[in-house]
Amino acid sequence: VDPAELQHRNRITAYAGKTLHGVVKSTWLHGERINDHGTLTEPSGRLLERNN
């Protein structure tokens, strides 16, 4: 694991420099599956607009 390659805000990880084995099968966000074996679901959020 290379902390510089992480795609989240906190670059600190207990896995830095270690080799991990496995695959991501699905991704969940707020209790809803948004990625299933590489297939993205239809976005369910809403666009936030800035009021100028």
PDB file of N, CA and C in Angstrom:
ATOM      1  N   VAL A   1       0.850  -1.177   0.000  1.00  0.00           N
ATOM      2  CA  VAL A   1       0.000   0.000   0.000  1.00  0.00           C
ATOM      3  C   VAL A   1       0.895   1.238   0.000  1.00  0.00           C
ATOM      4  N   ASP A   2       0.646   2.101  -0.969  1.00  0.00           N
ATOM      5  CA  ASP A   2       1.379   3.360  -1.078  1.00  0.00           C
ATOM      6  C   ASP A   2       0.440   4.490  -0.667  1.00  0.00           C
ATOM      7  N   PRO A   3       0.674   5.127   0.484  1.00  0.00           N
ATOM      8  CA  PRO A   3      -0.226   6.191   0.945  1.00  0.00           C
ATOM      9  C   PRO A   3      -0.436   7.309  -0.077  1.00  0.00           C
ATOM     10  N   ALA A   4       0.541   7.572  -0.933  1.00  0.00           N
ATOM     11  CA  ALA A   4       0.400   8.627  -1.946  1.00  0.00           C
ATOM     12  C   ALA A   4      -0.625   8.261  -3.010  1.00  0.00           C
ATOM     13  N   GLU A   5      -0.942   6.980  -3.146  1.00  0.00           N
ATOM     14  CA  GLU A   5      -1.896   6.525  -4.162  1.00  0.00           C
ATOM     15  C   GLU A   5      -3.320   6.381  -3.624  1.00  0.00           C
ATOM     16  N   LEU A   6      -3.521   6.578  -2.330  1.00  0.00           N
ATOM     17  CA  LEU A   6      -4.857   6.439  -1.750  1.00  0.00           C
ATOM     18  C   LEU A   6      -5.775   7.527  -2.281  1.00  0.00           C
ATOM     19  N   GLN A   7      -7.031   7.166  -2.507  1.00  0.00           N
ATOM     20  CA  GLN A   7      -7.988   8.121  -3.072  1.00  0.00           C
ATOM     21  C   GLN A   7      -9.007   8.565  -2.028  1.00  0.00           C
ATOM     22  N   HIS A   8      -8.516   8.901  -0.857  1.00  0.00           N
ATOM     23  CA  HIS A   8      -9.370   9.498   0.161  1.00  0.00           C
ATOM     24  C   HIS A   8      -8.585  10.579   0.875  1.00  0.00           C
ATOM     25  N   ARG A   9      -9.237  11.388   1.652  1.00  0.00           N
ATOM     26  CA  ARG A   9      -8.619  12.568   2.251  1.00  0.00           C
ATOM     27  C   ARG A   9      -7.489  12.236   3.218  1.00  0.00           C
ATOM     28  N   ASN A  10      -7.687  11.235   4.070  1.00  0.00           N
ATOM     29  CA  ASN A  10      -6.697  10.904   5.087  1.00  0.00           C
ATOM     30  C   ASN A  10      -5.647   9.970   4.498  1.00  0.00           C
ATOM     31  N   ARG A  11      -4.421  10.442   4.341  1.00  0.00           N
ATOM     32  CA  ARG A  11      -3.353   9.647   3.734  1.00  0.00           C
ATOM     33  C   ARG A  11      -2.669   8.724   4.752  1.00  0.00           C
ATOM     34  N   ILE A  12      -3.089   8.755   6.015  1.00  0.00           N
ATOM     35  CA  ILE A  12      -2.501   7.898   7.042  1.00  0.00           C
ATOM     36  C   ILE A  12      -3.193   6.544   7.008  1.00  0.00           C
ATOM     37  N   THR A  13      -2.399   5.462   6.954  1.00  0.00           N
ATOM     38  CA  THR A  13      -2.961   4.122   6.944  1.00  0.00           C
ATOM     39  C   THR A  13      -2.059   3.160   7.701  1.00  0.00           C
ATOM     40  N   ALA A  14      -2.658   2.232   8.390  1.00  0.00           N
ATOM     41  CA  ALA A  14      -1.901   1.200   9.097  1.00  0.00           C
ATOM     42  C   ALA A  14      -1.311   0.186   8.116  1.00  0.00           C
ATOM     43  N   TYR A  15      -1.726   0.229   6.859  1.00  0.00           N
ATOM     44  CA  TYR A  15      -1.286  -0.731   5.849  1.00  0.00           C
ATOM     45  C   TYR A  15      -0.148  -0.203   4.977  1.00  0.00           C
ATOM     46  N   ALA A  16       0.418   0.954   5.280  1.00  0.00           N
ATOM     47  CA  ALA A  16       1.491   1.537   4.475  1.00  0.00           C
ATOM     48  C   ALA A  16       2.647   0.551   4.344  1.00  0.00           C
ATOM     49  N   GLY A  17       3.074   0.317   3.095  1.00  0.00           N
ATOM     50  CA  GLY A  17       4.196  -0.559   2.835  1.00  0.00           C
ATOM     51  C   GLY A  17       3.874  -2.039   2.833  1.00  0.00           C
ATOM     52  N   LYS A  18       2.632  -2.402   3.124  1.00  0.00           N
ATOM     53  CA  LYS A  18       2.254  -3.812   3.164  1.00  0.00           C
ATOM     54  C   LYS A  18       1.621  -4.243   1.849  1.00  0.00           C
ATOM     55  N   THR A  19       1.656  -5.537   1.582  1.00  0.00           N
ATOM     56  CA  THR A  19       1.023  -6.115   0.409  1.00  0.00           C
ATOM     57  C   THR A  19      -0.302  -6.734   0.831  1.00  0.00           C
ATOM     58  N   LEU A  20      -1.383  -6.335   0.175  1.00  0.00           N
ATOM     59  CA  LEU A  20      -2.707  -6.865   0.478  1.00  0.00           C
ATOM     60  C   LEU A  20      -3.161  -7.749  -0.673  1.00  0.00           C
ATOM     61  N   HIS A  21      -3.934  -8.766  -0.357  1.00  0.00           N
ATOM     62  CA  HIS A  21      -4.456  -9.687  -1.368  1.00  0.00           C
ATOM     63  C   HIS A  21      -5.975  -9.641  -1.327  1.00  0.00           C
ATOM     64  N   GLY A  22      -6.595  -9.672  -2.483  1.00  0.00           N
ATOM     65  CA  GLY A  22      -8.054  -9.668  -2.544  1.00  0.00           C
ATOM     66  C   GLY A  22      -8.550  -8.741  -3.634  1.00  0.00           C
ATOM     67  N   VAL A  23      -9.871  -8.662  -3.749  1.00  0.00           N
ATOM     68  CA  VAL A  23     -10.505  -7.803  -4.732  1.00  0.00           C
ATOM     69  C   VAL A  23     -11.713  -7.119  -4.097  1.00  0.00           C
ATOM     70  N   VAL A  24     -12.073  -5.978  -4.637  1.00  0.00           N
ATOM     71  CA  VAL A  24     -13.284  -5.283  -4.203  1.00  0.00           C
ATOM     72  C   VAL A  24     -14.443  -5.862  -5.003  1.00  0.00           C
ATOM     73  N   LYS A  25     -15.431  -6.419  -4.312  1.00  0.00           N
ATOM     74  CA  LYS A  25     -16.584  -6.991  -5.008  1.00  0.00           C
ATOM     75  C   LYS A  25     -17.725  -5.994  -5.118  1.00  0.00           C
ATOM     76  N   SER A  26     -17.888  -5.137  -4.119  1.00  0.00           N
ATOM     77  CA  SER A  26     -18.935  -4.131  -4.184  1.00  0.00           C
ATOM     78  C   SER A  26     -18.566  -2.961  -3.282  1.00  0.00           C
ATOM     79  N   THR A  27     -19.160  -1.817  -3.556  1.00  0.00           N
ATOM     80  CA  THR A  27     -18.946  -0.608  -2.780  1.00  0.00           C
ATOM     81  C   THR A  27     -20.293  -0.109  -2.301  1.00  0.00           C
ATOM     82  N   TRP A  28     -20.357   0.231  -1.035  1.00  0.00           N
ATOM     83  CA  TRP A  28     -21.609   0.708  -0.432  1.00  0.00           C
ATOM     84  C   TRP A  28     -21.425   2.135   0.052  1.00  0.00           C
ATOM     85  N   LEU A  29     -22.455   2.952  -0.130  1.00  0.00           N
ATOM     86  CA  LEU A  29     -22.438   4.340   0.319  1.00  0.00           C
ATOM     87  C   LEU A  29     -23.772   4.638   0.976  1.00  0.00           C
ATOM     88  N   HIS A  30     -23.740   4.981   2.234  1.00  0.00           N
ATOM     89  CA  HIS A  30     -24.947   5.297   2.999  1.00  0.00           C
ATOM     90  C   HIS A  30     -25.991   4.185   2.915  1.00  0.00           C
ATOM     91  N   GLY A  31     -25.532   2.928   2.991  1.00  0.00           N
ATOM     92  CA  GLY A  31     -26.453   1.794   2.989  1.00  0.00           C
ATOM     93  C   GLY A  31     -26.961   1.368   1.628  1.00  0.00           C
ATOM     94  N   GLU A  32     -26.457   1.980   0.549  1.00  0.00           N
ATOM     95  CA  GLU A  32     -26.879   1.613  -0.801  1.00  0.00           C
ATOM     96  C   GLU A  32     -25.671   1.166  -1.611  1.00  0.00           C
ATOM     97  N   ARG A  33     -25.823   0.071  -2.349  1.00  0.00           N
ATOM     98  CA  ARG A  33     -24.736  -0.431  -3.184  1.00  0.00           C
ATOM     99  C   ARG A  33     -24.597   0.468  -4.408  1.00  0.00           C
ATOM    100  N   ILE A  34     -23.385   1.007  -4.606  1.00  0.00           N
ATOM    101  CA  ILE A  34     -23.161   1.903  -5.743  1.00  0.00           C
ATOM    102  C   ILE A  34     -22.254   1.275  -6.795  1.00  0.00           C
ATOM    103  N   ASN A  35     -21.618   0.146  -6.468  1.00  0.00           N
ATOM    104  CA  ASN A  35     -20.745  -0.546  -7.410  1.00  0.00           C
ATOM    105  C   ASN A  35     -20.839  -2.033  -7.106  1.00  0.00           C
ATOM    106  N   ASP A  36     -21.196  -2.826  -8.116  1.00  0.00           N
ATOM    107  CA  ASP A  36     -21.328  -4.267  -7.942  1.00  0.00           C
ATOM    108  C   ASP A  36     -20.506  -4.974  -9.013  1.00  0.00           C
ATOM    109  N   HIS A  37     -19.368  -5.542  -8.614  1.00  0.00           N
ATOM    110  CA  HIS A  37     -18.468  -6.230  -9.536  1.00  0.00           C
ATOM    111  C   HIS A  37     -18.101  -5.357 -10.737  1.00  0.00           C
ATOM    112  N   GLY A  38     -17.820  -4.079 -10.497  1.00  0.00           N
ATOM    113  CA  GLY A  38     -17.396  -3.172 -11.557  1.00  0.00           C
ATOM    114  C   GLY A  38     -18.512  -2.463 -12.285  1.00  0.00           C
ATOM    115  N   THR A  39     -19.772  -2.788 -11.988  1.00  0.00           N
ATOM    116  CA  THR A  39     -20.909  -2.139 -12.632  1.00  0.00           C
ATOM    117  C   THR A  39     -21.449  -1.057 -11.708  1.00  0.00           C
ATOM    118  N   LEU A  40     -21.390   0.189 -12.158  1.00  0.00           N
ATOM    119  CA  LEU A  40     -21.899   1.295 -11.355  1.00  0.00           C
ATOM    120  C   LEU A  40     -23.413   1.366 -11.464  1.00  0.00           C
ATOM    121  N   THR A  41     -24.060   1.710 -10.364  1.00  0.00           N
ATOM    122  CA  THR A  41     -25.508   1.886 -10.372  1.00  0.00           C
ATOM    123  C   THR A  41     -25.838   3.314 -10.795  1.00  0.00           C
ATOM    124  N   GLU A  42     -27.084   3.557 -11.065  1.00  0.00           N
ATOM    125  CA  GLU A  42     -27.550   4.892 -11.419  1.00  0.00           C
ATOM    126  C   GLU A  42     -27.368   5.809 -10.212  1.00  0.00           C
ATOM    127  N   PRO A  43     -26.786   7.013 -10.403  1.00  0.00           N
ATOM    128  CA  PRO A  43     -26.611   7.935  -9.262  1.00  0.00           C
ATOM    129  C   PRO A  43     -27.943   8.253  -8.589  1.00  0.00           C
ATOM    130  N   SER A  44     -27.937   8.273  -7.264  1.00  0.00           N
ATOM    131  CA  SER A  44     -29.177   8.532  -6.539  1.00  0.00           C
ATOM    132  C   SER A  44     -29.113   9.816  -5.726  1.00  0.00           C
ATOM    133  N   GLY A  45     -28.005  10.533  -5.833  1.00  0.00           N
ATOM    134  CA  GLY A  45     -27.853  11.765  -5.070  1.00  0.00           C
ATOM    135  C   GLY A  45     -28.504  12.948  -5.756  1.00  0.00           C
ATOM    136  N   ARG A  46     -28.216  14.123  -5.244  1.00  0.00           N
ATOM    137  CA  ARG A  46     -28.748  15.335  -5.863  1.00  0.00           C
ATOM    138  C   ARG A  46     -27.616  16.335  -6.012  1.00  0.00           C
ATOM    139  N   LEU A  47     -27.684  17.159  -7.024  1.00  0.00           N
ATOM    140  CA  LEU A  47     -26.687  18.159  -7.292  1.00  0.00           C
ATOM    141  C   LEU A  47     -26.843  19.326  -6.317  1.00  0.00           C
ATOM    142  N   LEU A  48     -25.749  19.701  -5.690  1.00  0.00           N
ATOM    143  CA  LEU A  48     -25.757  20.858  -4.796  1.00  0.00           C
ATOM    144  C   LEU A  48     -25.236  22.044  -5.575  1.00  0.00           C
ATOM    145  N   GLU A  49     -25.998  23.113  -5.617  1.00  0.00           N
ATOM    146  CA  GLU A  49     -25.580  24.313  -6.347  1.00  0.00           C
ATOM    147  C   GLU A  49     -25.254  25.422  -5.371  1.00  0.00           C
ATOM    148  N   ARG A  50     -24.278  26.218  -5.739  1.00  0.00           N
ATOM    149  CA  ARG A  50     -23.873  27.336  -4.902  1.00  0.00           C
ATOM    150  C   ARG A  50     -24.741  28.540  -5.233  1.00  0.00           C
ATOM    151  N   ASN A  51     -25.251  29.205  -4.209  1.00  0.00           N
ATOM    152  CA  ASN A  51     -26.020  30.441  -4.409  1.00  0.00           C
ATOM    153  C   ASN A  51     -25.060  31.615  -4.361  1.00  0.00           C
ATOM    154  N   ASN A  52     -24.945  32.326  -5.458  1.00  0.00           N
ATOM    155  CA  ASN A  52     -24.033  33.491  -5.506  1.00  0.00           C
ATOM    156  C   ASN A  52     -24.733  34.750  -5.146  1.00  0.00           C
TER     157      ASN A  52
END
